Amino acid sequence: MENTVLAKFLEKIEDVYEKYQIQEKKISSQFQSTCYKGCGACCHFPLISSTAGEAFVLYNILIQVASNKEELNSHLRSYAAKYFANARAEGSLPFTQEQQKKAFFSLAMPCPLFQKTNDPNSMQGHCAAFQMRPLICGYFHSLDDPELCLQKEPHRTYGPAIAAGEEAIDEIQTFERIVLGRSTLGHLPLLLAAMSYEKGQKAFLRDDFHNSETNSLPPEEAQWSYDFDLFIELIAAAGYSITESDIHSLLAAQK
C-alpha cells in the first residue's frame, strides 16, 4: 500500500506544484519581492506549515537520495526533541503568533533541511531540498526591508500570491482526504521526524480510524475530527503528547 500511495501522492503533488509555479510566475510580475538568495528567516520560523502528504513524499525522496538514512533520521529526530523540549518548558506548542515570535528568538533553530553558513550567528544559508520544498516555502515572501523578517516584525506581502499558494495547499488536502480519508497541516520538520518512524508512516497511511461516535457528527465536524486525530498521531510518533494547554493555544490561534 505504501508504494502505491507514494506513487499517487508524488504524481499529484508534482502536478499541483507545477501548476502553482506557472501561476506564481504570472503573479510575481505584478509585485517586487525584497527576498534575496541566502536569507534564512523563514527557515528559522517555528511553524513552517506543510500537509502530511507533502511531508510523506518529501521524506521518501530524502531517504532515496540520502547517503546515510540513519544519519538523516537522527538529524530529524534531534530537531524534534529540541523543539518539543522548548514546548514543554513554555507550556505548549507555539500555535499563536506571540508564541511563535518568542520561540523564534529563543530557539534559533532553522529547519533541519536548511544548511547555514560557517557563521553560527548568521541566518544565511541554503535549503538542501530546495527543488522539492513544500509549497509554503515558495509563496512566503516580503515586500519590505528584509530586516523586518529577521526580527519577525510584521511586513507586507502580495495577497494574490498568498491566495494562490493556499488554494494549491487546499487542493493537496482535498486529494489526501479522497485517498486516505483525512489530512492535516503541521510544522514541516516535525512531520518529517514523524515520517522517519514506522509508526508515523503507518498513522498517515491507516484507513481504520473511523468510529461510531465520529460518524454521528455532521460531515464537516467529522472531517475536522479525523484531521485533528491525524495531527495528534503524527506528533505522538515524533515524540510529543498533545496537552490541554496545546488545545487552548490552538483555539486561541484560530480565533
GROMACS .gro file of C-alpha atoms in nm:
model
  255
    1MET     CA    1   0.000   0.000   0.000
    2GLU     CA    2   0.280   0.241   0.092
    3ASN     CA    3   0.440   0.234  -0.252
    4THR     CA    4   0.103   0.271  -0.424
    5VAL     CA    5   0.008   0.571  -0.211
    6LEU     CA    6   0.353   0.723  -0.257
    7ALA     CA    7   0.320   0.696  -0.635
    8LYS     CA    8  -0.025   0.859  -0.627
    9PHE     CA    9   0.087   1.138  -0.396
   10LEU     CA   10   0.410   1.203  -0.585
   11GLU     CA   11   0.219   1.242  -0.912
   12LYS     CA   12  -0.048   1.466  -0.758
   13ILE     CA   13   0.190   1.688  -0.561
   14GLU     CA   14   0.423   1.732  -0.858
   15ASP     CA   15   0.120   1.830  -1.068
   16VAL     CA   16  -0.003   2.084  -0.809
   17TYR     CA   17   0.346   2.227  -0.761
   18GLU     CA   18   0.391   2.268  -1.137
   19LYS     CA   19   0.054   2.442  -1.175
   20TYR     CA   20   0.134   2.672  -0.884
   21GLN     CA   21   0.477   2.759  -1.024
   22ILE     CA   22   0.321   2.857  -1.357
   23GLN     CA   23   0.062   3.069  -1.178
   24GLU     CA   24   0.325   3.218  -0.945
   25LYS     CA   25   0.537   3.336  -1.239
   26LYS     CA   26   0.240   3.533  -1.372
   27ILE     CA   27   0.158   3.677  -1.029
   28SER     CA   28   0.519   3.765  -0.941
   29SER     CA   29   0.537   4.003  -1.235
   30GLN     CA   30   0.285   4.220  -1.051
   31PHE     CA   31   0.500   4.287  -0.742
   32GLN     CA   32   0.861   4.327  -0.636
   33SER     CA   33   0.974   4.093  -0.359
   34THR     CA   34   1.262   4.203  -0.135
   35CYS     CA   35   1.359   3.842  -0.059
   36TYR     CA   36   1.716   3.754  -0.151
   37LYS     CA   37   1.912   3.434  -0.204
   38GLY     CA   38   2.062   3.304   0.119
   39CYS     CA   39   1.814   3.463   0.361
   40GLY     CA   40   1.709   3.205   0.618
   41ALA     CA   41   1.448   3.399   0.816
   42CYS     CA   42   1.152   3.184   0.705
   43CYS     CA   43   1.361   2.869   0.754
   44HIS     CA   44   1.401   2.960   1.123
   45PHE     CA   45   1.030   3.011   1.180
   46PRO     CA   46   0.884   2.771   1.442
   47LEU     CA   47   0.583   2.689   1.224
   48ILE     CA   48   0.666   2.601   0.862
   49SER     CA   49   0.326   2.473   0.756
   50SER     CA   50   0.309   2.159   0.541
   51THR     CA   51   0.047   1.897   0.470
   52ALA     CA   52   0.111   1.545   0.593
   53GLY     CA   53   0.113   1.430   0.230
   54GLU     CA   54   0.384   1.679   0.133
   55ALA     CA   55   0.596   1.560   0.427
   56PHE     CA   56   0.533   1.195   0.336
   57VAL     CA   57   0.652   1.248  -0.021
   58LEU     CA   58   0.948   1.467   0.077
   59TYR     CA   59   1.070   1.220   0.340
   60ASN     CA   60   1.056   0.930   0.096
   61ILE     CA   61   1.252   1.133  -0.160
   62LEU     CA   62   1.508   1.233   0.104
   63ILE     CA   63   1.579   0.875   0.208
   64GLN     CA   64   1.630   0.781  -0.158
   65VAL     CA   65   1.896   1.048  -0.209
   66ALA     CA   66   2.049   1.043   0.141
   67SER     CA   67   2.395   0.892   0.172
   68ASN     CA   68   2.306   0.767   0.521
   69LYS     CA   69   1.941   0.702   0.612
   70GLU     CA   70   2.012   0.659   0.984
   71GLU     CA   71   2.202   0.986   0.995
   72LEU     CA   72   1.911   1.163   0.825
   73ASN     CA   73   1.663   1.012   1.072
   74SER     CA   74   1.881   1.108   1.367
   75HIS     CA   75   1.906   1.466   1.236
   76LEU     CA   76   1.527   1.498   1.202
   77ARG     CA   77   1.457   1.337   1.539
   78SER     CA   78   1.714   1.552   1.717
   79TYR     CA   79   1.542   1.865   1.587
   80ALA     CA   80   1.203   1.735   1.706
   81ALA     CA   81   1.341   1.654   2.052
   82LYS     CA   82   1.477   2.010   2.096
   83TYR     CA   83   1.156   2.163   1.961
   84PHE     CA   84   0.939   1.958   2.198
   85ALA     CA   85   1.168   2.031   2.495
   86ASN     CA   86   1.109   2.401   2.435
   87ALA     CA   87   0.733   2.345   2.402
   88ARG     CA   88   0.722   2.163   2.736
   89ALA     CA   89   0.923   2.439   2.901
   90GLU     CA   90   0.690   2.707   2.757
   91GLY     CA   91   0.374   2.513   2.839
   92SER     CA   92   0.252   2.438   2.485
   93LEU     CA   93   0.345   2.417   2.121
   94PRO     CA   94   0.383   2.762   1.959
   95PHE     CA   95   0.049   2.797   1.780
   96THR     CA   96  -0.024   3.167   1.839
   97GLN     CA   97   0.178   3.443   1.671
   98GLU     CA   98   0.302   3.564   2.010
   99GLN     CA   99   0.429   3.215   2.098
  100GLN     CA  100   0.587   3.174   1.755
  101LYS     CA  101   0.774   3.502   1.779
  102LYS     CA  102   0.902   3.411   2.125
  103ALA     CA  103   1.008   3.068   2.000
  104PHE     CA  104   1.181   3.227   1.700
  105PHE     CA  105   1.413   3.424   1.927
  106SER     CA  106   1.465   3.157   2.193
  107LEU     CA  107   1.511   2.851   1.971
  108ALA     CA  108   1.724   2.995   1.691
  109MET     CA  109   1.670   2.654   1.528
  110PRO     CA  110   1.646   2.653   1.149
  111CYS     CA  111   1.456   2.384   0.961
  112PRO     CA  112   1.680   2.074   0.962
  113LEU     CA  113   1.691   2.094   0.582
  114PHE     CA  114   1.848   2.442   0.598
  115GLN     CA  115   2.227   2.443   0.575
  116LYS     CA  116   2.373   2.751   0.743
  117THR     CA  117   2.694   2.932   0.657
  118ASN     CA  118   3.002   2.890   0.874
  119ASP     CA  119   2.899   3.191   1.084
  120PRO     CA  120   2.694   3.049   1.376
  121ASN     CA  121   2.532   3.389   1.439
  122SER     CA  122   2.414   3.430   1.082
  123MET     CA  123   2.083   3.325   0.928
  124GLN     CA  124   2.246   3.297   0.588
  125GLY     CA  125   2.248   2.962   0.413
  126HIS     CA  126   2.053   2.749   0.169
  127CYS     CA  127   1.790   2.475   0.159
  128ALA     CA  128   1.926   2.127   0.095
  129ALA     CA  129   1.589   2.025  -0.054
  130PHE     CA  130   1.515   2.344  -0.248
  131GLN     CA  131   1.385   2.172  -0.563
  132MET     CA  132   1.132   1.966  -0.365
  133ARG     CA  133   1.049   2.209  -0.084
  134PRO     CA  134   0.681   2.234   0.025
  135LEU     CA  135   0.451   2.495  -0.123
  136ILE     CA  136   0.462   2.733   0.172
  137CYS     CA  137   0.836   2.778   0.124
  138GLY     CA  138   0.765   2.903  -0.226
  139TYR     CA  139   0.495   3.156  -0.154
  140PHE     CA  140   0.638   3.308   0.166
  141HIS     CA  141   0.779   3.647   0.072
  142SER     CA  142   0.818   4.008   0.183
  143LEU     CA  143   0.770   4.343   0.012
  144ASP     CA  144   0.953   4.533   0.287
  145ASP     CA  145   1.300   4.567   0.439
  146PRO     CA  146   1.443   4.214   0.497
  147GLU     CA  147   1.544   4.328   0.847
  148LEU     CA  148   1.177   4.307   0.945
  149CYS     CA  149   1.184   3.936   0.860
  150LEU     CA  150   1.494   3.878   1.071
  151GLN     CA  151   1.326   4.050   1.366
  152LYS     CA  152   0.996   3.869   1.294
  153GLU     CA  153   0.818   4.201   1.269
  154PRO     CA  154   0.508   4.246   1.051
  155HIS     CA  155   0.579   4.304   0.684
  156ARG     CA  156   0.374   4.341   0.370
  157THR     CA  157   0.304   4.054   0.131
  158TYR     CA  158   0.120   4.037  -0.201
  159GLY     CA  159  -0.225   3.894  -0.131
  160PRO     CA  160  -0.282   3.715  -0.465
  161ALA     CA  161   0.046   3.523  -0.424
  162ILE     CA  162  -0.057   3.401  -0.078
  163ALA     CA  163  -0.408   3.316  -0.203
  164ALA     CA  164  -0.268   3.111  -0.493
  165GLY     CA  165  -0.043   2.915  -0.256
  166GLU     CA  166  -0.327   2.849  -0.013
  167GLU     CA  167  -0.553   2.731  -0.296
  168ALA     CA  168  -0.282   2.487  -0.404
  169ILE     CA  169  -0.249   2.354  -0.049
  170ASP     CA  170  -0.628   2.315  -0.031
  171GLU     CA  171  -0.611   2.105  -0.348
  172ILE     CA  172  -0.348   1.879  -0.193
  173GLN     CA  173  -0.550   1.843   0.128
  174THR     CA  174  -0.863   1.756  -0.070
  175PHE     CA  175  -0.666   1.488  -0.253
  176GLU     CA  176  -0.532   1.349   0.076
  177ARG     CA  177  -0.887   1.322   0.211
  178ILE     CA  178  -1.008   1.148  -0.104
  179VAL     CA  179  -0.726   0.892  -0.098
  180LEU     CA  180  -0.683   0.836   0.278
  181GLY     CA  181  -0.988   0.998   0.438
  182ARG     CA  182  -0.803   1.266   0.633
  183SER     CA  183  -0.536   1.533   0.607
  184THR     CA  184  -0.358   1.771   0.841
  185LEU     CA  185  -0.125   2.069   0.845
  186GLY     CA  186   0.175   2.076   1.076
  187HIS     CA  187   0.530   2.206   1.123
  188LEU     CA  188   0.729   2.050   0.839
  189PRO     CA  189   1.035   1.936   1.045
  190LEU     CA  190   0.808   1.763   1.298
  191LEU     CA  191   0.609   1.588   1.025
  192LEU     CA  192   0.936   1.474   0.866
  193ALA     CA  193   1.052   1.345   1.205
  194ALA     CA  194   0.721   1.157   1.240
  195MET     CA  195   0.767   1.001   0.895
  196SER     CA  196   1.113   0.881   1.000
  197TYR     CA  197   0.938   0.633   1.231
  198GLU     CA  198   0.739   0.335   1.105
  199LYS     CA  199   0.452   0.431   1.338
  200GLY     CA  200   0.444   0.777   1.182
  201GLN     CA  201   0.407   0.643   0.830
  202LYS     CA  202   0.150   0.390   0.948
  203ALA     CA  203  -0.052   0.669   1.112
  204PHE     CA  204  -0.052   0.858   0.783
  205LEU     CA  205  -0.148   0.552   0.577
  206ARG     CA  206  -0.404   0.390   0.807
  207ASP     CA  207  -0.766   0.370   0.698
  208ASP     CA  208  -0.925   0.219   1.012
  209PHE     CA  209  -0.960   0.544   1.206
  210HIS     CA  210  -1.338   0.586   1.176
  211ASN     CA  211  -1.552   0.523   1.485
  212SER     CA  212  -1.926   0.529   1.556
  213GLU     CA  213  -1.902   0.842   1.773
  214THR     CA  214  -1.733   1.046   1.499
  215ASN     CA  215  -1.957   0.905   1.227
  216SER     CA  216  -2.259   1.051   1.406
  217LEU     CA  217  -2.123   1.405   1.367
  218PRO     CA  218  -2.210   1.635   1.075
  219PRO     CA  219  -1.969   1.569   0.783
  220GLU     CA  220  -1.770   1.890   0.834
  221GLU     CA  221  -1.719   1.828   1.206
  222ALA     CA  222  -1.634   1.463   1.145
  223GLN     CA  223  -1.369   1.563   0.888
  224TRP     CA  224  -1.218   1.813   1.131
  225SER     CA  225  -1.203   1.536   1.394
  226TYR     CA  226  -1.035   1.291   1.153
  227ASP     CA  227  -0.781   1.556   1.051
  228PHE     CA  228  -0.701   1.659   1.407
  229ASP     CA  229  -0.663   1.296   1.516
  230LEU     CA  230  -0.405   1.252   1.239
  231PHE     CA  231  -0.216   1.556   1.367
  232ILE     CA  232  -0.216   1.410   1.720
  233GLU     CA  233  -0.095   1.070   1.596
  234LEU     CA  234   0.187   1.217   1.388
  235ILE     CA  235   0.307   1.445   1.667
  236ALA     CA  236   0.296   1.148   1.905
  237ALA     CA  237   0.504   0.943   1.659
  238ALA     CA  238   0.761   1.224   1.660
  239GLY     CA  239   0.773   1.221   2.042
  240TYR     CA  240   0.513   1.462   2.183
  241SER     CA  241   0.175   1.415   2.351
  242ILE     CA  242  -0.080   1.693   2.295
  243THR     CA  243  -0.188   1.857   2.622
  244GLU     CA  244  -0.487   2.063   2.728
  245SER     CA  245  -0.264   2.373   2.711
  246ASP     CA  246  -0.190   2.290   2.348
  247ILE     CA  247  -0.561   2.275   2.272
  248HIS     CA  248  -0.615   2.617   2.436
  249SER     CA  249  -0.326   2.765   2.237
  250LEU     CA  250  -0.459   2.618   1.913
  251LEU     CA  251  -0.807   2.759   1.974
  252ALA     CA  252  -0.658   3.098   2.058
  253ALA     CA  253  -0.457   3.092   1.734
  254GLN     CA  254  -0.767   3.001   1.531
  255LYS     CA  255  -0.954   3.297   1.675
   0.00000   0.00000   0.00000
